[in-house]
Amino acid sequence: MVVYPLLWVVMSALKTDSEVIREPLSLFPSSLQWDNFARAWTAGIDSFFLNTLLVLVGSVFLTMLLGSMAAYALARYEFPGNRLIYWMFLSGLTLPIYLAAVPLFKGVYNTGVVLPLLGPNKHVMLILVYVAWSLSFTVFFMHSFFRTLPTAIAEAGLVDGASHTRLFFSVMLPMAKPGLISIGIFNVLGQWNQWYLPTLLMQSVAGEPKNQVIAQGLIELSVNQGYKSDWSGLFAGVTMAMLPVLIVYIVFQRQVQSGLTAGVGK
Amino acid sequence: MRHGVARFVTGFLALPVALYLFYVVWPFVQAAGYSLTDWGGYSDRQQFVGLDNYVRLLSDELIRKAFWHNVFFLVTVPLFTIALALFLAFLLNVGGREDRAGIRGVFGSGLYKVIFFFPQVLSLVVIAVMWQQIYRTDGQGLINGLLIKIGLVDADNPIAFTNDPEPFLGVPAVLWWLLLIAVWSGAGFYMVLFSAAMQSIPKDVYEAAILDGAGRFHTFFRITLPLLRDTVSVAWVYLGFIALDMFALVYVMTPSQGGPNHASEIFASVINFNAFQKGQFGYACAIAVALAIFTILLAALQLRITRRERIEY
């Protein structure tokens, strides 16, 4: 039930076009057409991959760094406004993103007039937007994680004369590694699969190069390949978009399942 | 020392809070503000119209349609997903029936758990593009092709899937076809969730039931289900949110993003339609605020209904 559609996509990616049309149901192509992948790759998937990767490296790193910094300060230090900031981050989990779509686009557009690097269709902008939208979840989880760490070690560090900042980076962060890995994987999957934000914000003006990410580009590819009747190329594209997450998932299978179910079970 | 703490906290919070305020909070606040104007989105001209947008919203035929479609998903997505997930989880964990080793799942259940989880990590877009191919209407899609081959569907008149506005059980057929995708992609995750919960049920409970001669059916309804109530209600709340967020499927899978002929409009697609196709940003923001209020009310309601005392083993 799950495997058959997935396998069907992968196998169709290895067929010739006429096979896709004449024998759409058979799982076994007569000969393996690896050049479908080459064709889909040059039809745009290569740049989708590159863009996604560029954005992902920056955004996951920043999300984890800024998210755990904020969560740590909120979890371990008492100061006026602590609860307020915590609830502000938390409220982002319940609000529908569509509500913010129009002003967000306008905000990004206006910023771009002053600082082109932060305007629409720019990688740096998308990284910052991803980070901002992932903070709610990351802060929420890392907050509860830092709360469970023993205070004795932190106090010992302070007595030894370490600064708060040093304490965080060389003691607390390494101790929080299991949590960082779970949330990190979650953010990688979530941001790799992100579709609405790039569709909204990575619209290129005529003459500009298209900086589309994988999920967004795939939709366009599905429309274009449909016109060209390049079905096997489309299947190859879908397969290539699936592979990285499936590999990440299979390698980290246990963390993904326990991390996600912990998120629901709370 | 105190001074050091203040500087440290400010330093650690400044950047994340600034980013969050600028890209998340500020747009939400602005949206609420725009909902009180007649802003078109492309010009600078905007006039304060008070609650006019909200009044208009109440008598909008399209919104009423979208509202009922949201309700449809709200009921069916959790219902079917949870039912399927429970059935699968039961098969995998206790369906293998007793032998000398006691209670266990069917053969190979570990592998099934990994595989059924696949759709959860795939992006909605990959799933949508894949199902576009499965749902093709020209006999080359997976389902039509299969049904034509075994003679259940006439080759000249294949199933129209998401192009089909005809009602089925009072709801446009296109919605049922979208529902199938949602259930397909969600069931695996909840199966794993329920599996984890089932494994924490002590084995002697089952052994006692089997000694008393309970069959699979009775074991499930009398023991497993009542003991899983907590997990099921959490899943229900989460699926409720997912059901409100069917936008990606509607956007990618249906003709003219909410078609055919507005048969599959939901709140989110109506916002999209009004803002970007009709150029009525103010009105779209009002719909979005209404959706947010609806979501929050629903979450509060669901949490209230599902809050019960915990069972301890």
GROMACS .gro file of N, CA, C and O in nm, chain B residues 82 86 193-194 225 228-237 239 306:
model
   68
  348ILE      N    1  -0.688   0.780   1.201
  348ILE     CA    2  -0.673   0.711   1.329
  348ILE      C    3  -0.724   0.568   1.319
  348ILE      O    4  -0.660   0.476   1.369
  352LEU      N    5  -0.471   0.272   1.386
  352LEU     CA    6  -0.496   0.180   1.497
  352LEU      C    7  -0.500   0.037   1.449
  352LEU      O    8  -0.442  -0.054   1.510
  459LEU      N    9   0.323   0.593   1.630
  459LEU     CA   10   0.287   0.654   1.759
  459LEU      C   11   0.204   0.557   1.843
  459LEU      O   12   0.233   0.534   1.961
  460PHE      N   13   0.102   0.498   1.782
  460PHE     CA   14   0.017   0.405   1.856
  460PHE      C   15   0.093   0.279   1.894
  460PHE      O   16   0.069   0.220   2.001
  491LEU      N   17  -0.797  -0.033   2.293
  491LEU     CA   18  -0.851   0.099   2.266
  491LEU      C   19  -0.871   0.183   2.392
  491LEU      O   20  -0.826   0.298   2.398
  494LEU      N   21  -0.550   0.318   2.520
  494LEU     CA   22  -0.479   0.411   2.431
  494LEU      C   23  -0.548   0.546   2.423
  494LEU      O   24  -0.508   0.631   2.344
  495ARG      N   25  -0.653   0.566   2.503
  495ARG     CA   26  -0.735   0.684   2.485
  495ARG      C   27  -0.654   0.814   2.485
  495ARG      O   28  -0.678   0.903   2.403
  496ASP      N   29  -0.559   0.826   2.575
  496ASP     CA   30  -0.477   0.946   2.582
  496ASP      C   31  -0.407   0.977   2.451
  496ASP      O   32  -0.416   1.086   2.397
  497THR      N   33  -0.336   0.876   2.401
  497THR     CA   34  -0.260   0.893   2.278
  497THR      C   35  -0.353   0.926   2.162
  497THR      O   36  -0.322   1.012   2.080
  498VAL      N   37  -0.468   0.857   2.158
  498VAL     CA   38  -0.561   0.880   2.048
  498VAL      C   39  -0.612   1.024   2.052
  498VAL      O   40  -0.622   1.091   1.949
  499SER      N   41  -0.638   1.076   2.171
  499SER     CA   42  -0.692   1.212   2.173
  499SER      C   43  -0.586   1.315   2.135
  499SER      O   44  -0.618   1.414   2.070
  500VAL      N   45  -0.461   1.291   2.173
  500VAL     CA   46  -0.355   1.381   2.128
  500VAL      C   47  -0.346   1.377   1.975
  500VAL      O   48  -0.338   1.479   1.907
  501ALA      N   49  -0.350   1.255   1.920
  501ALA     CA   50  -0.343   1.240   1.775
  501ALA      C   51  -0.459   1.313   1.709
  501ALA      O   52  -0.443   1.376   1.604
  502TRP      N   53  -0.575   1.308   1.772
  502TRP     CA   54  -0.693   1.374   1.716
  502TRP      C   55  -0.671   1.524   1.704
  502TRP      O   56  -0.701   1.586   1.602
  503VAL      N   57  -0.614   1.583   1.810
  503VAL     CA   58  -0.588   1.726   1.809
  503VAL      C   59  -0.490   1.762   1.697
  503VAL      O   60  -0.512   1.854   1.619
  505LEU      N   61  -0.416   1.592   1.424
  505LEU     CA   62  -0.475   1.571   1.292
  505LEU      C   63  -0.574   1.681   1.259
  505LEU      O   64  -0.595   1.715   1.142
  572THR      N   65  -1.094   1.649   2.508
  572THR     CA   66  -1.010   1.531   2.522
  572THR      C   67  -0.940   1.522   2.657
  572THR      O   68  -0.874   1.424   2.685
   0.00000   0.00000   0.00000
